[in-house]
């Protein structure tokens, strides 16, 4: 038994006080409800996206699964709206900015001014790509060029996400499925 201190009841060792245990159980139930709601939305999202011809094209790209493909379609909308890749990169918030004022010049970084959900989907597409052999090699090369930067892994994944966006742009604009020969051999994982 742990003496609870002056004015507090003793609590058996290894157990939470009753009020905290109830609050944790309530939070756990809320998390489960949100996860169930997300699952239901994903279940409804994919069949809607499958009706669009661009969905099949996007699914040929390594790292893009059913949910990420549907999110890309929903967030980007009509690819014909974008006449240059830089416009799409800016929508995703993956464009590079550098804050400068007088003698001060900050490090270049991504702007994060675009759509957060699109950036999230591209990040997860990059993580999926990093599971392939060629994707791992590309990620290792991106990390190596950052010599000792403690955030090199995250920056490399973000750069890989920007590269994924360029592949999405090319495949969607051309209307042809992904060809690994054109991108250095990045293959889709067999299912």
XYZ file of C-alpha atoms in Angstrom:
191
model
C 0.000 0.000 0.000
C 1.214 3.454 -0.921
C 0.348 6.099 1.643
C -1.504 8.690 -0.351
C -0.010 11.574 1.573
C -1.703 13.870 4.043
C -5.454 13.820 3.520
C -5.348 11.222 0.673
C -6.533 7.622 0.893
C -3.976 4.837 0.563
C -3.802 3.300 -2.936
C -2.640 -0.305 -3.481
C 0.754 -0.374 -5.208
C 0.451 -0.721 -8.989
C -3.139 0.529 -9.148
C -4.511 3.879 -10.220
C -6.734 5.936 -7.949
C -10.413 5.343 -8.730
C -11.025 8.773 -10.329
C -7.986 8.459 -12.583
C -8.912 4.896 -13.551
C -12.418 6.031 -14.565
C -10.989 8.955 -16.569
C -8.547 6.615 -18.360
C -11.325 4.137 -19.160
C -13.455 6.999 -20.530
C -10.578 8.240 -22.719
C -9.984 4.686 -23.954
C -13.638 4.389 -24.964
C -13.444 7.731 -26.788
C -10.324 6.616 -28.694
C -12.033 3.361 -29.709
C -15.092 5.291 -30.911
C -12.937 7.638 -33.002
C -11.010 4.700 -34.465
C -14.283 2.969 -35.379
C -15.499 6.175 -37.045
C -12.249 6.504 -39.013
C -12.588 2.879 -40.138
C -16.161 3.489 -41.294
C -15.094 6.588 -43.250
C -12.247 4.669 -44.896
C -14.666 1.862 -45.807
C -16.972 4.386 -47.509
C -14.130 6.385 -49.105
C -12.464 3.617 -51.091
C -15.533 2.407 -53.065
C -16.238 5.999 -54.112
C -12.657 6.509 -55.261
C -12.620 3.224 -57.201
C -15.161 4.682 -59.626
C -12.661 7.317 -60.784
C -10.167 6.374 -63.520
C -7.304 8.251 -61.830
C -7.603 5.985 -58.772
C -6.435 2.931 -60.729
C -3.489 4.947 -62.069
C -2.455 6.138 -58.601
C -2.674 2.629 -57.161
C 0.055 1.499 -59.599
C 2.582 3.759 -57.790
C 4.635 2.046 -55.038
C 3.647 3.237 -51.569
C 0.133 4.336 -52.490
C -2.506 2.119 -50.936
C -6.298 2.319 -51.135
C -6.769 4.961 -48.436
C -3.845 7.164 -49.492
C -4.967 6.965 -53.132
C -8.488 8.050 -52.196
C -7.156 10.920 -50.066
C -4.913 12.097 -52.910
C -7.902 12.164 -55.261
C -10.043 14.042 -52.748
C -7.390 16.592 -51.774
C -6.006 17.329 -55.239
C -9.324 17.336 -57.068
C -8.886 17.780 -60.823
C -5.226 17.549 -61.857
C -5.961 19.738 -64.905
C -6.276 22.735 -62.542
C -2.510 22.609 -62.055
C -0.477 23.646 -65.087
C 2.890 23.354 -63.310
C 4.215 20.918 -60.741
C 5.225 23.803 -58.453
C 1.514 24.673 -58.031
C 0.747 21.153 -56.820
C 3.810 21.144 -54.545
C 2.607 24.411 -53.022
C -0.884 22.936 -52.466
C 0.745 20.115 -50.511
C 2.840 22.571 -48.494
C 6.059 20.881 -49.624
C 7.521 23.972 -51.300
C 10.810 25.238 -49.909
C 10.950 28.660 -48.226
C 13.724 30.622 -46.549
C 12.955 33.415 -44.100
C 15.301 36.380 -44.636
C 15.528 39.821 -43.102
C 18.528 42.111 -43.451
C 21.628 40.137 -42.450
C 19.591 37.194 -41.072
C 18.856 34.183 -43.283
C 17.166 31.140 -41.740
C 17.608 27.579 -42.937
C 15.493 26.494 -45.887
C 12.471 24.436 -44.842
C 9.134 23.263 -46.205
C 6.386 25.851 -45.892
C 3.600 23.645 -44.438
C 1.151 26.238 -45.788
C -0.793 23.803 -47.948
C -3.290 21.109 -47.137
C -2.306 19.114 -44.089
C -4.217 15.977 -45.062
C -2.519 15.920 -48.465
C 0.890 16.285 -46.789
C -0.051 13.480 -44.356
C -1.065 11.174 -47.234
C 2.182 11.889 -49.100
C 4.192 11.224 -45.944
C 2.505 7.829 -45.574
C 3.024 7.105 -49.271
C 6.732 7.817 -48.744
C 6.764 5.503 -45.719
C 5.160 2.797 -47.872
C 7.743 3.386 -50.585
C 10.518 3.107 -47.990
C 9.415 -0.496 -47.376
C 10.567 -1.510 -50.876
C 14.204 -2.385 -51.606
C 14.721 0.487 -54.044
C 12.829 2.855 -51.729
C 15.101 1.927 -48.821
C 18.140 2.612 -51.006
C 16.767 5.991 -52.080
C 15.945 6.892 -48.469
C 19.451 5.902 -47.333
C 20.957 8.121 -50.055
C 18.775 11.051 -48.972
C 19.839 10.547 -45.333
C 23.523 10.247 -46.260
C 23.598 13.636 -47.952
C 22.627 15.272 -44.639
C 25.902 14.345 -42.833
C 25.064 14.055 -39.143
C 21.881 16.159 -39.097
C 19.849 14.812 -36.160
C 16.602 15.268 -38.122
C 18.029 13.645 -41.269
C 15.539 10.750 -41.195
C 12.472 12.951 -41.054
C 13.865 15.353 -43.669
C 14.678 12.442 -45.976
C 11.136 11.052 -45.646
C 9.743 14.520 -46.403
C 11.951 14.777 -49.478
C 10.814 11.308 -50.527
C 7.203 12.483 -50.093
C 7.917 15.387 -52.468
C 9.368 12.909 -54.962
C 6.238 10.773 -54.581
C 4.147 13.846 -55.375
C 6.158 14.369 -58.576
C 5.462 10.744 -59.579
C 1.752 11.244 -58.786
C 1.817 14.389 -60.933
C 3.457 12.584 -63.868
C 1.269 9.486 -63.760
C -1.981 11.386 -63.315
C -1.222 14.049 -65.949
C -0.030 11.524 -68.545
C -2.868 9.072 -67.923
C -0.458 6.121 -68.128
C 0.211 3.636 -65.319
C 3.400 3.845 -63.292
C 6.455 2.425 -65.074
C 9.331 1.449 -62.729
C 11.847 1.687 -65.595
C 11.289 5.446 -65.804
C 11.958 6.087 -62.092
C 15.027 4.044 -61.310
C 13.391 0.685 -60.640
C 11.010 1.433 -57.765
C 8.781 -1.642 -57.765
C 5.408 -2.108 -56.134
C 5.411 -4.713 -53.338
C 3.563 -7.937 -54.278
C 0.348 -8.458 -52.331
